[in-house]
C-alpha cells in the first residue's frame, strides 16, 4: 500500500544522513514538477537500515506519468488528512488537464467530517433562468458545465486512522486542457502567502499592480510559473483594501490616526462630523511637525490642493508640512476651525507672517484668528491676475514693477500715480481694488516685516506637486494618510541629507573677508551661507561716504559704485556690536545685507555680530528642543520590517547560489528544510495565540464615510450629477447596443440572441443636493 505521511525533520540534528524528503506545498495549485528534490540531507537516522523508515509519497506514483498510472494505484492511496487528499487530486487534475471543485461532504452526529468528495469543475449543468431572462442587462457568461462525471472521494477509516479512497472516476466528457494552458484553470491558480506579502509591500510604496505582476513574472521565469494570472493579483489587492476598510473608510482612517497617537505622544488630530455622522473636517500633525513649527513657525504659508482623494476633499498643507487638513469646503467657518486647531496643536504660538493666495474667506479668517500677524498675498497669483485684467502688456509690466520694486512707500506712491496717468487707468475697477490692498502685496510696504524671503505660496505649490506623486483622485482616506506619511518620510530624509552636508562638509571660501566668511560657514546652514556669501561679495561695490560718532553709536552713510544718488545709513553700537541698516534686508529676510558687511570691514570685525544672526538659519536651530519621542511600534510595522529585512537577505543569498551548480542544488535543499521549520513555528504561534500578527483595534466611532464635495479647484462633475444614459447607435433606444439591436436582426431575418439582447445600462444618479454638510460635532483626538 502506498500512502501519504508528513515527515517531521529535527532541525537540530547534524546534516549527515540521507533520506527521502517530501516538500509539502501549501498551494494546492503547485505543480508536482516544482517539488524540490526528493532527496536531501536532514540528519542522522541512527543505526540500522534507513530505508525501513522511508515512506512513499503520492508524488512518486505521479512521477511515472499519467499514461502509466493505473486505477488500482490511485484507489490504494492513503492520506493523513483531508487537505492531503485534496492536494493530491488537484495535482493529478493539473497533470491530466482539468479543474476541480469541492463536492458533497458528510459528517457524523458529532459534526465531524467523515467523507469528502471532489468533482470536475464541469460537473452538472447551469440553470437556464439566466439565458431565458430577456430583461437581463448583462451578457451571460460562457457556459462551462457539461455534466462531467469525473470525481474523487475519500473517507475516514477508523481502523487505520487514515483517509482512504472511496471513489475514483477518471472519465471526462469534454476536452482536456493542454499543459501550457493549465495556468488559466481556476483550481490551479493560487497566490501564496509569501507572494501576498510581497505584493502588498510593493503596492504600499506606490508600485502599480501591472508592474508588480511583471516583476513576479520575471522572477518566476514566465507566466506559466507564477501560479496565478494578473486578474488574481488585482482581485487580491482590492480584497486587501476592502478588508482594511471593512468598518468603512472613515473609521479605518481614524483608527490609523489613533494608532499613531498611541505611538507618538505629541501626535495631534481633530475631526468633525456633519448632521448625518459623515466625516467632515480633519486636521492632524505629528511630533516632528511640532518641532519644525517651534523653530520655523514664524512664517506660515498654506495653499489648497485638489484631486488628492476620491471624495474630492481639498487638502491643505501648511508650509513645510507643519500639519495637514482635509476639509469639507472652503468657507470662513471651516478655515476658522483649521487655524484654531493649529493654535491648539502648537501651544498657541502665533506666526509673525502669513502668506496666502488671496482667497477672500482666508483673508477674513486671518484677520480674526491671527490679528497680530502680517498678511501677504502671493505675488504669483497677483502676476496672473494682472496679466488677465490689465488692458495691455505695458500696463502689466508697470504694475509688476510697482509690486516688486524695493523702494520706500513715498516712491511707490509716485510710481503708482505715473502708471495710472500713463495708461489712463483711473476708472479701472480691478486696479482700484488692488490699490486698496497695497499693504498686502507691495514690496514697499513689506519692508521691515519678516517673511524669510517668502513672497508667494510657491513653496506650497511645490509641496503640492510633490504630494501628487503619492496621491490621486482615486485615493481613499486611509490610503491618503499612509501616503502622506511616506511623503513626509521622504522630505525629512532629504532634510537630514542637507543637514549632513552642512555639518560634515565645508564650502569653498571665495571672498577677501576670510574670517567673516569662515564664521558664516561654521554657523549657518549651507543654503543660507550661499546667500550670505553673495552679500559679502557685493560688499565690494559699496563706498563709505561719511561717518558720524554720537554718544554710544556710530552712523555710517554709504553709496554704491556707479550709483552715486543711492544712499543707505547703517547705525552701529560698539558696546554690544548691534547693527541696523536702513534697507531693512535683515528685518525682512533674516540675513545681513552687503551694507552691514561693509561696516563690519570698516570696524575690523572678525565675526558676524549676534544682532545680525537669526537662530532659524543656524545649524543648531533645533538643538535646544527635544528630539523625537521614542514610541512603541505596532506589530504590523514590526512584521513588515522583518519581511523586508529577510527579503533583502534572501535576494543576496539567491544571487550567490545561482552562480554555481553546486550552490544552486545545496540552496534548494536548505530552502526546503527552512521552509518546513518556519511553517512549523508559524503554525505553533497561531495555535498558541489563536491568531497571527494583528493590528491594533480601536474604538468604533460610528463615523460614516464623507460625502463627495464640490470645491473651487474642481471643475469636474460630482457623483451626484446625472449619469449619461447609453443608447443604441442604430435606433437610439436604451437597453441594448447596435450589435444586439433587434431592428437590425429582424431586418436581416436573423433571430435575436436572448443571451446577448441587453447590455449594462447606466442608471441616472440621484439628484441629491450638492453642498457643505452642516457641521455639528467637534471631536478631540490628541493624546
XYZ file of C-alpha atoms in Angstrom:
783
model
C 0.000 0.000 0.000
C 1.264 3.462 -0.928
C 0.215 6.279 1.401
C 0.998 9.884 2.275
C 2.743 10.814 5.515
C 4.355 14.061 6.609
C 8.000 13.682 7.560
C 8.965 15.781 10.590
C 12.578 16.906 10.494
C 14.689 17.706 13.517
C 16.438 20.964 12.629
C 18.963 20.468 15.439
C 20.414 17.239 14.055
C 23.621 17.194 12.104
C 23.435 17.020 8.314
C 24.993 13.642 7.814
C 22.271 11.155 6.846
C 20.421 10.775 3.542
C 16.684 10.072 3.498
C 13.760 10.673 1.238
C 12.379 14.228 1.566
C 8.915 15.343 0.549
C 8.185 19.054 0.087
C 4.663 19.704 1.340
C 3.474 22.660 -0.721
C 0.856 24.937 0.868
C -0.562 25.797 -2.540
C -2.898 23.237 -3.985
C -2.132 24.532 -7.434
C 1.596 23.898 -7.226
C 2.877 21.675 -10.000
C 4.339 18.395 -8.826
C 7.263 19.105 -11.155
C 8.089 22.099 -8.958
C 8.509 19.932 -5.870
C 12.048 20.382 -4.635
C 14.482 17.481 -4.821
C 13.217 14.234 -3.328
C 16.469 13.652 -1.559
C 18.194 15.932 0.921
C 20.440 15.672 3.927
C 18.382 16.231 7.070
C 20.042 14.286 9.862
C 21.393 11.013 11.046
C 18.659 8.399 11.373
C 20.643 6.245 13.749
C 21.743 2.651 13.451
C 20.037 0.184 11.165
C 18.732 0.361 7.654
C 17.488 3.897 6.998
C 15.298 2.768 4.135
C 12.990 0.995 6.551
C 11.861 4.383 7.860
C 11.211 5.795 4.389
C 7.569 6.016 3.365
C 6.435 6.570 -0.172
C 4.576 9.720 -1.127
C 1.825 10.005 -3.752
C 4.162 12.176 -5.825
C 6.262 9.095 -6.502
C 3.469 7.411 -8.428
C 2.678 10.613 -10.320
C 6.309 10.805 -11.399
C 5.730 7.721 -13.525
C 3.431 9.735 -15.753
C -0.316 9.798 -16.229
C -0.219 7.340 -19.118
C 1.392 4.659 -16.916
C -0.829 5.259 -13.867
C -3.417 2.591 -13.102
C -6.693 2.984 -11.259
C -5.584 0.443 -8.676
C -2.599 2.568 -7.715
C -4.846 5.564 -7.083
C -7.547 3.680 -5.154
C -4.875 2.172 -2.893
C -3.613 5.563 -1.733
C -3.951 6.630 1.906
C -3.837 10.173 3.275
C -3.219 11.675 6.683
C -5.789 14.492 6.290
C -8.465 15.944 4.040
C -6.089 18.620 2.769
C -3.613 15.938 1.703
C -6.289 14.214 -0.332
C -7.396 17.473 -1.922
C -3.829 18.370 -2.777
C -3.292 15.021 -4.463
C -6.417 15.256 -6.606
C -5.689 18.842 -7.632
C -2.122 17.886 -8.604
C -3.478 14.923 -10.537
C -6.021 17.216 -12.238
C -3.297 19.615 -13.326
C -1.253 16.830 -14.889
C -4.309 15.455 -16.695
C -5.648 18.873 -17.711
C -8.860 19.746 -15.882
C -10.043 21.808 -12.914
C -11.696 20.568 -9.726
C -14.070 21.936 -7.113
C -15.418 20.684 -3.816
C -18.457 18.443 -3.872
C -20.509 16.924 -1.096
C -19.252 16.479 2.442
C -20.582 14.051 5.061
C -20.404 14.440 8.817
C -21.321 12.192 11.709
C -23.665 13.064 14.557
C -20.795 14.897 16.292
C -20.366 17.122 13.235
C -17.006 15.514 12.430
C -16.191 15.175 8.732
C -16.149 11.564 7.692
C -16.134 11.881 3.896
C -15.293 14.492 1.270
C -15.897 14.401 -2.477
C -14.220 16.448 -5.206
C -15.666 16.696 -8.697
C -14.583 18.019 -12.052
C -15.316 21.731 -12.454
C -17.538 20.870 -15.439
C -19.808 18.647 -13.332
C -23.522 19.415 -13.538
C -25.347 21.963 -15.684
C -26.092 25.664 -15.377
C -29.625 26.689 -14.552
C -31.477 28.088 -17.557
C -33.049 31.131 -15.901
C -30.134 33.408 -16.886
C -30.433 32.639 -20.573
C -34.245 32.875 -20.601
C -34.442 36.250 -18.844
C -34.989 38.865 -21.543
C -34.596 41.712 -19.045
C -31.020 40.774 -18.229
C -28.808 43.825 -18.713
C -25.516 41.973 -18.973
C -24.378 39.342 -21.368
C -24.480 35.872 -19.890
C -21.152 34.346 -19.010
C -19.905 31.490 -21.222
C -21.246 28.066 -20.325
C -18.661 25.885 -18.576
C -20.750 22.971 -17.239
C -21.047 19.842 -19.373
C -22.309 17.257 -16.865
C -18.906 15.605 -16.423
C -18.974 12.590 -14.064
C -15.270 12.566 -13.057
C -14.944 12.568 -9.272
C -12.708 11.605 -6.366
C -13.862 10.840 -2.815
C -12.001 9.877 0.337
C -13.409 8.635 3.648
C -12.005 8.238 7.128
C -11.011 4.686 8.089
C -11.247 4.264 11.855
C -9.204 1.089 11.895
C -6.074 2.593 10.362
C -6.872 6.147 11.490
C -6.246 7.306 7.915
C -8.184 8.607 4.942
C -8.721 6.054 2.188
C -10.066 6.363 -1.341
C -13.766 5.558 -1.555
C -14.484 6.598 -5.145
C -12.455 7.445 -8.237
C -13.938 8.218 -11.659
C -11.486 9.390 -14.264
C -13.565 9.537 -17.445
C -14.402 13.021 -18.771
C -16.968 14.031 -21.397
C -15.066 17.119 -22.539
C -11.712 18.076 -23.985
C -8.802 18.278 -21.562
C -6.602 21.344 -21.210
C -3.070 21.380 -22.607
C -0.296 21.675 -20.023
C 0.706 25.194 -21.108
C -2.888 26.341 -20.615
C -3.386 24.932 -17.104
C -2.134 28.279 -15.756
C -5.611 29.665 -16.570
C -7.559 26.874 -14.842
C -9.190 28.128 -11.641
C -8.210 25.383 -9.207
C -4.560 25.686 -10.252
C -4.356 29.425 -9.628
C -3.396 30.413 -6.117
C -1.421 33.308 -4.623
C 0.973 32.088 -1.953
C 1.148 33.899 1.375
C 4.720 34.954 0.601
C 3.608 36.445 -2.723
C 0.729 38.218 -0.995
C 3.107 39.861 1.470
C 5.447 40.807 -1.382
C 2.613 42.292 -3.458
C 1.232 44.374 -0.580
C 4.711 45.599 0.364
C 5.302 46.854 -3.186
C 1.793 48.256 -3.502
C 2.208 50.257 -0.302
C 5.161 52.143 -1.783
C 3.226 53.177 -4.873
C 4.177 50.472 -7.381
C 1.312 49.682 -9.739
C -0.259 46.244 -9.885
C 0.761 45.626 -13.500
C 4.371 46.467 -12.647
C 4.281 44.109 -9.665
C 2.960 41.363 -11.923
C 5.752 41.976 -14.437
C 8.285 41.694 -11.631
C 6.829 38.375 -10.438
C 6.804 37.027 -13.994
C 10.465 37.915 -14.429
C 11.387 36.257 -11.126
C 9.415 33.099 -11.899
C 10.746 32.793 -15.442
C 7.450 33.091 -17.300
C 3.700 33.416 -16.893
C 3.265 29.671 -16.547
C 5.481 29.545 -13.446
C 3.867 32.356 -11.457
C 0.934 30.277 -10.222
C -1.771 32.875 -10.900
C -2.866 35.357 -13.554
C -2.899 39.185 -13.408
C -6.631 39.231 -12.619
C -5.966 37.232 -9.429
C -3.400 39.792 -8.344
C -5.772 42.695 -8.981
C -8.506 40.905 -7.045
C -6.174 40.319 -4.115
C -5.185 43.996 -3.973
C -8.849 45.027 -3.988
C -9.731 42.375 -1.412
C -6.927 43.570 0.861
C -8.159 47.153 0.536
C -11.728 46.102 1.303
C -10.509 44.105 4.282
C -8.789 47.175 5.660
C -11.980 49.152 5.083
C -14.411 46.619 6.494
C -15.632 49.194 9.043
C -15.662 51.994 6.490
C -13.040 54.305 5.046
C -13.519 56.996 7.677
C -13.374 54.522 10.569
C -10.212 52.960 9.166
C -8.587 56.373 8.702
C -9.423 57.481 12.243
C -8.168 54.176 13.647
C -4.887 54.752 11.799
C -4.555 58.220 13.331
C -5.416 56.860 16.767
C -2.689 54.225 16.414
C -0.190 56.949 15.515
C -1.319 58.940 18.561
C -0.644 55.921 20.761
C 2.861 55.612 19.348
C 3.647 59.350 19.342
C 2.789 61.275 22.499
C 2.866 64.607 20.609
C 0.664 63.458 17.757
C -2.449 65.622 17.484
C -5.610 65.229 15.429
C -9.141 66.556 15.486
C -12.122 65.962 13.270
C -15.749 66.992 12.851
C -18.796 65.188 11.533
C -21.937 66.555 9.925
C -25.534 66.014 10.953
C -25.557 62.668 9.130
C -22.469 61.471 11.071
C -20.291 61.686 7.958
C -16.691 62.758 8.378
C -16.371 66.452 7.513
C -13.096 68.155 8.508
C -9.907 66.531 9.741
C -6.630 68.094 10.923
C -3.513 66.239 12.044
C 0.135 66.904 12.899
C 2.913 64.837 14.483
C 5.802 65.484 16.879
C 8.316 66.270 14.128
C 5.954 68.839 12.645
C 5.540 70.381 16.093
C 9.326 70.584 16.409
C 9.600 72.243 12.994
C 6.899 74.744 13.904
C 8.727 75.691 17.110
C 11.814 76.513 15.055
C 10.347 77.895 11.842
C 6.703 78.682 12.609
C 7.232 82.443 12.483
C 6.204 82.356 8.803
C 3.139 80.393 7.754
C 2.167 79.794 4.139
C -0.594 77.467 3.083
C -2.492 76.631 -0.010
C -5.173 74.150 -1.011
C -4.568 71.288 -3.404
C -7.214 69.213 -5.120
C -7.676 65.806 -6.713
C -5.946 64.068 -3.819
C -8.771 61.750 -2.726
C -11.861 60.027 -4.013
C -14.181 62.361 -2.058
C -12.781 65.474 -3.789
C -11.999 66.985 -0.407
C -9.397 69.768 -0.623
C -6.121 69.004 1.127
C -4.424 71.877 2.974
C -0.664 71.611 3.536
C 0.919 74.133 5.905
C 4.264 75.485 4.618
C 6.942 72.818 5.110
C 4.334 70.404 6.456
C 3.621 71.872 9.890
C 0.355 69.996 9.566
C -2.281 68.826 7.095
C -6.035 69.153 6.891
C -8.776 67.577 4.805
C -11.736 69.945 4.540
C -15.386 69.641 3.654
C -15.458 73.094 1.993
C -13.544 76.374 1.827
C -15.797 78.640 3.827
C -14.943 81.051 6.645
C -16.202 78.687 9.343
C -14.098 75.821 8.024
C -10.931 77.932 7.809
C -11.522 79.280 11.333
C -11.749 75.697 12.578
C -8.428 74.821 10.886
C -6.483 77.838 12.201
C -7.842 77.421 15.713
C -6.682 73.818 15.750
C -3.245 74.926 14.553
C -3.012 77.174 17.594
C -4.138 74.391 19.921
C -1.662 71.906 18.447
C 1.234 74.400 18.525
C 0.717 75.668 22.102
C -0.944 78.915 20.932
C 2.164 80.114 19.106
C 1.010 82.671 16.539
C 3.011 83.161 13.327
C 4.588 86.538 12.615
C 3.632 86.470 8.939
C 1.121 84.592 6.802
C 1.167 84.134 3.012
C -1.957 83.051 1.098
C -3.269 83.038 -2.476
C -5.735 85.862 -1.850
C -8.818 83.797 -1.051
C -11.365 86.189 0.487
C -12.553 83.685 3.075
C -8.989 83.023 4.191
C -8.215 86.755 4.397
C -11.192 87.293 6.696
C -10.178 84.338 8.866
C -6.583 85.575 9.265
C -7.839 88.940 10.491
C -9.967 87.115 13.046
C -7.665 84.329 14.285
C -4.221 85.908 13.678
C -4.909 89.633 14.228
C -1.278 90.444 15.000
C 0.177 88.553 12.046
C 1.206 90.310 8.864
C -0.800 89.002 5.897
C 0.764 88.906 2.440
C -0.802 87.990 -0.886
C 1.001 85.636 -3.224
C 2.875 87.567 -5.936
C 2.490 84.686 -8.395
C -1.309 84.840 -8.222
C -1.170 88.635 -8.471
C 1.015 88.334 -11.537
C -1.521 86.070 -13.262
C -4.461 88.274 -12.277
C -2.657 91.393 -13.520
C -1.958 89.786 -16.878
C -5.627 88.769 -17.191
C -7.176 92.083 -16.066
C -4.904 94.869 -17.345
C -5.555 96.138 -20.876
C -2.076 95.790 -22.397
C 1.413 94.467 -21.824
C 2.903 97.845 -20.917
C 0.359 98.375 -18.142
C 1.023 94.863 -16.888
C 4.800 95.445 -16.773
C 4.315 98.753 -14.956
C 2.147 97.069 -12.326
C 4.735 94.319 -11.766
C 7.434 96.975 -11.326
C 5.361 98.702 -8.651
C 4.787 95.395 -6.927
C 8.369 94.070 -6.721
C 10.493 97.237 -6.674
C 12.295 97.587 -3.306
C 11.511 101.289 -2.690
C 10.084 103.481 0.048
C 6.297 103.999 0.402
C 6.600 107.543 -0.957
C 8.474 106.329 -4.013
C 5.807 103.648 -4.533
C 3.014 106.225 -4.467
C 4.848 108.277 -7.058
C 5.370 105.233 -9.302
C 1.714 104.243 -8.983
C 0.466 107.704 -9.939
C 2.680 107.763 -13.024
C 1.442 104.306 -14.083
C -2.230 105.278 -13.749
C -1.736 108.514 -15.672
C 0.370 106.972 -18.414
C -2.058 104.150 -19.230
C -5.268 106.032 -18.382
C -6.364 103.550 -15.702
C -8.222 105.996 -13.455
C -11.501 104.081 -13.731
C -10.091 100.570 -13.797
C -12.076 98.610 -11.182
C -9.576 95.774 -10.603
C -6.689 98.226 -10.221
C -8.620 100.237 -7.640
C -9.306 97.034 -5.705
C -5.620 96.121 -5.738
C -4.586 99.608 -4.604
C -6.845 99.258 -1.573
C -4.892 96.085 -0.673
C -1.448 97.559 -1.392
C -0.195 96.881 2.156
C -0.647 93.163 1.491
C 1.418 92.899 -1.695
C 3.584 95.932 -2.470
C 7.236 95.345 -1.593
C 7.495 98.978 -0.458
C 5.053 98.275 2.392
C 6.555 94.872 3.205
C 9.980 96.294 4.080
C 10.914 95.528 7.670
C 8.324 92.757 8.069
C 9.878 89.292 8.321
C 8.754 86.814 5.652
C 12.034 84.835 5.378
C 12.061 85.584 1.644
C 8.613 84.014 1.136
C 6.719 86.234 -1.308
C 4.384 83.611 -2.742
C 2.769 80.266 -1.987
C 5.218 78.682 -4.410
C 6.632 76.567 -1.604
C 3.165 75.199 -1.015
C 2.676 74.681 -4.739
C 5.957 72.766 -4.907
C 4.870 70.741 -1.894
C 1.540 70.022 -3.565
C 3.301 68.828 -6.695
C 5.488 66.594 -4.541
C 2.495 65.094 -2.732
C 0.730 64.496 -6.041
C 3.316 61.801 -6.740
C 1.801 59.808 -3.883
C -1.937 60.555 -4.080
C -4.534 60.954 -6.811
C -8.277 61.339 -7.256
C -8.837 57.639 -6.506
C -7.065 57.663 -3.150
C -9.131 56.657 -0.145
C -8.789 58.484 3.156
C -6.911 55.729 4.959
C -4.578 55.484 1.978
C -4.186 59.271 1.972
C -2.753 59.280 5.492
C -0.366 56.456 4.713
C 0.850 58.140 1.547
C 1.262 61.483 3.318
C 3.435 59.696 5.873
C 5.514 58.254 3.021
C 5.942 61.695 1.506
C 6.884 63.188 4.882
C 9.464 60.470 5.398
C 10.989 61.326 2.027
C 11.013 65.063 2.801
C 12.611 64.553 6.193
C 15.183 62.203 4.745
C 16.178 64.869 2.223
C 16.323 67.410 5.037
C 18.610 65.113 7.001
C 20.844 64.806 3.947
C 21.056 68.606 3.687
C 21.938 68.805 7.405
C 24.646 66.207 6.888
C 26.116 68.213 4.023
C 26.111 71.370 6.159
C 27.656 69.720 9.214
C 30.293 67.461 7.680
C 31.450 69.328 4.589
C 32.946 72.790 4.174
C 32.152 75.272 1.404
C 34.809 76.942 -0.717
C 35.712 80.433 0.555
C 35.968 82.960 -2.276
C 35.943 86.445 -0.727
C 38.671 88.555 0.862
C 36.861 88.795 4.205
C 38.083 85.308 5.053
C 37.453 85.347 8.819
C 33.915 86.691 8.499
C 33.163 84.279 5.659
C 34.648 81.377 7.639
C 32.495 82.275 10.642
C 29.384 82.290 8.456
C 30.317 78.877 7.014
C 30.725 77.413 10.511
C 27.392 78.531 11.958
C 24.937 78.797 9.042
C 23.238 76.098 7.019
C 24.645 75.611 3.543
C 21.719 77.190 1.727
C 21.786 80.292 3.915
C 25.581 80.536 3.698
C 25.375 80.701 -0.086
C 23.080 83.734 0.196
C 25.305 85.390 2.805
C 28.389 84.728 0.703
C 26.791 86.583 -2.203
C 26.174 89.586 0.072
C 29.817 89.524 1.189
C 30.897 89.586 -2.443
C 28.558 92.538 -3.182
C 30.112 94.462 -0.280
C 32.979 95.462 -2.574
C 30.677 97.727 -4.618
C 29.735 99.949 -1.647
C 31.632 103.042 -0.524
C 31.522 104.721 2.901
C 30.775 108.395 2.221
C 30.551 109.696 5.737
C 30.626 108.556 9.378
C 29.449 110.362 12.482
C 30.018 109.457 16.105
C 27.332 110.061 18.692
C 27.000 109.033 22.295
C 27.107 105.227 22.238
C 26.739 104.635 18.486
C 28.244 105.401 15.064
C 26.285 106.379 11.963
C 27.657 105.476 8.517
C 26.431 106.723 5.159
C 27.098 104.500 2.149
C 26.687 104.762 -1.586
C 27.162 102.273 -4.402
C 29.679 102.276 -7.193
C 28.161 103.793 -10.365
C 25.001 104.710 -8.374
C 26.007 107.894 -6.530
C 22.421 109.016 -5.980
C 21.573 105.931 -3.916
C 22.405 106.210 -0.228
C 21.972 103.988 2.832
C 22.564 104.543 6.529
C 23.948 101.996 8.988
C 23.839 102.529 12.756
C 26.469 100.650 14.776
C 26.631 100.302 18.580
C 30.230 99.334 19.533
C 29.305 98.218 23.067
C 27.176 95.213 22.046
C 28.041 95.290 18.308
C 24.406 95.864 17.421
C 23.900 96.970 13.781
C 20.916 98.170 11.776
C 20.673 99.206 8.125
C 18.110 101.464 6.513
C 17.498 98.947 3.719
C 15.857 96.615 6.295
C 17.033 93.491 4.458
C 17.874 91.720 7.706
C 14.467 92.534 9.199
C 12.737 91.270 6.019
C 14.806 88.213 5.075
C 16.750 87.334 8.237
C 20.352 87.593 6.986
C 22.791 90.605 6.900
C 22.952 92.800 3.816
C 26.063 93.929 1.936
C 25.857 97.334 3.697
C 26.329 95.659 7.078
C 29.321 93.687 5.817
C 30.872 96.962 4.557
C 30.598 98.380 8.093
C 31.979 95.144 9.608
C 35.028 95.647 7.414
C 35.278 99.318 8.433
C 35.113 98.347 12.126
C 37.637 95.473 11.625
C 35.235 92.862 12.971
C 36.321 89.226 12.671
C 32.925 87.638 13.198
C 29.331 88.398 12.345
C 27.691 90.153 15.352
C 24.939 88.267 17.154
C 22.487 91.034 16.239
C 22.947 90.051 12.574
C 22.306 86.330 13.100
C 18.834 84.796 13.156
C 18.563 81.498 15.033
C 16.336 79.822 12.431
C 19.254 79.804 9.926
C 21.800 78.195 12.299
C 22.928 74.593 12.045
C 21.961 74.220 15.695
C 18.447 75.635 15.285
C 16.798 72.502 16.732
C 19.438 71.634 19.310
C 17.610 73.275 22.214
C 14.391 71.381 21.577
C 13.556 67.837 22.499
C 14.291 65.150 19.990
C 11.638 62.878 18.614
C 9.876 60.806 21.238
C 10.675 57.144 21.321
C 7.483 55.232 20.911
C 6.042 51.794 20.857
C 5.990 50.195 17.413
C 2.921 48.351 16.218
C 3.104 44.638 15.433
C 2.143 45.247 11.806
C 5.129 47.552 11.358
C 7.421 45.018 13.030
C 6.148 42.234 10.784
C 6.628 44.309 7.626
C 10.126 45.353 8.742
C 11.064 41.705 9.339
C 9.705 40.716 5.946
C 11.722 43.479 4.245
C 14.917 42.519 6.055
C 14.540 38.831 5.215
C 13.672 39.604 1.591
C 16.854 41.637 1.232
C 18.975 38.874 2.790
C 17.354 36.177 0.653
C 17.927 38.151 -2.544
C 21.644 38.231 -1.790
C 21.668 34.523 -0.956
C 19.810 33.644 -4.167
C 22.243 35.721 -6.214
C 25.286 33.832 -4.968
C 23.502 30.471 -5.036
C 22.520 30.883 -8.695
C 26.119 31.417 -9.823
C 27.222 27.788 -9.392
C 25.505 24.450 -9.896
C 26.661 23.187 -6.504
C 25.370 26.280 -4.781
C 22.029 26.014 -6.596
C 21.479 22.392 -5.528
C 22.549 22.999 -1.934
C 20.424 26.132 -1.629
C 17.313 24.277 -2.859
C 17.716 21.714 -0.103
C 18.312 24.317 2.597
C 15.348 26.411 1.480
C 13.088 23.355 1.658
C 14.351 22.488 5.149
C 13.983 26.048 6.442
C 10.558 26.412 4.865
C 9.233 23.418 6.797
C 10.779 24.729 10.019
C 9.389 28.272 9.591
C 5.960 26.910 8.741
C 6.048 24.821 11.902
C 6.914 27.886 14.002
C 4.211 29.954 12.317
C 1.508 27.336 12.883
C 2.546 26.817 16.502
C 2.324 30.576 17.073
C -1.171 30.686 15.583
C -2.281 27.750 17.727
C -0.820 29.328 20.867
C -2.211 32.830 20.362
C -5.357 32.000 18.482
C -4.317 34.364 15.679
C -1.306 35.683 13.845
C 0.103 39.151 13.992
C -2.783 41.569 14.133
C -3.111 45.290 14.096
C -4.488 47.432 16.867
C -8.241 47.509 17.181
C -9.516 50.939 18.086
C -12.839 52.058 19.448
C -15.548 52.183 16.830
C -16.653 55.802 16.453
C -19.627 55.219 14.149
C -18.313 57.815 11.697
C -19.599 57.348 8.189
C -17.597 57.928 5.025
C -17.665 61.553 3.855
C -19.841 62.793 1.042
C -18.283 63.896 -2.237
C -17.946 67.668 -2.190
C -17.674 70.384 -4.831
C -14.701 72.749 -4.468
C -13.485 75.840 -6.269
C -10.466 73.914 -7.561
C -12.502 71.114 -9.086
C -14.211 71.854 -12.378
C -15.382 68.311 -12.955
C -18.714 66.760 -12.128
C -19.543 65.051 -8.873
C -21.195 61.704 -8.404
C -24.471 63.494 -7.710
C -24.740 64.704 -11.295
C -26.878 62.697 -13.689
C -25.062 59.900 -15.462
C -25.202 59.757 -19.236
C -27.608 57.098 -20.467
C -26.175 54.698 -23.020
C -28.274 54.420 -26.188
C -28.175 52.222 -29.247
C -26.446 53.986 -32.145
C -28.964 52.495 -34.606
C -32.416 53.005 -33.097
C -31.451 55.376 -30.244
C -33.279 53.165 -27.765
C -31.871 52.140 -24.382
C -31.186 48.661 -23.066
C -29.039 47.318 -25.905
C -26.280 48.221 -28.376
C -26.035 48.228 -32.164
C -24.511 44.738 -32.086
C -27.632 43.325 -30.405
C -30.203 45.751 -31.827
C -33.483 43.856 -32.546
C -34.352 46.010 -35.567
C -31.125 45.069 -37.379
C -31.592 41.358 -36.731
C -35.261 41.461 -37.726
C -34.452 43.349 -40.929
C -31.800 40.797 -41.822
C -34.069 37.896 -40.937
C -31.878 36.752 -38.046
C -33.126 35.659 -34.635
C -32.111 37.778 -31.708
C -29.816 36.020 -29.238
C -31.668 36.242 -25.966
C -28.437 35.805 -24.003
C -26.941 38.925 -25.536
C -30.026 41.063 -26.034
C -29.226 43.540 -23.304
C -26.046 45.074 -22.113
C -25.362 47.002 -18.950
C -27.194 50.338 -18.881
C -26.019 53.069 -16.551
C -28.719 54.383 -14.249
C -29.039 58.103 -13.598
C -27.680 59.080 -10.224
C -29.846 60.548 -7.518
C -30.454 64.276 -7.586
C -29.280 64.830 -4.048
C -28.289 68.452 -3.426
C -24.591 69.266 -3.532
C -23.369 71.388 -0.676
C -21.474 71.542 2.543
C -22.808 69.309 5.320
C -23.862 71.110 8.455
C -21.043 70.597 10.950
C -22.272 69.832 14.403
C -19.699 67.937 16.462
C -16.054 68.564 17.259
C -14.044 65.538 18.350
C -10.666 65.750 20.010
C -8.069 63.092 19.310
C -4.923 64.500 20.833
C -3.034 62.494 23.449
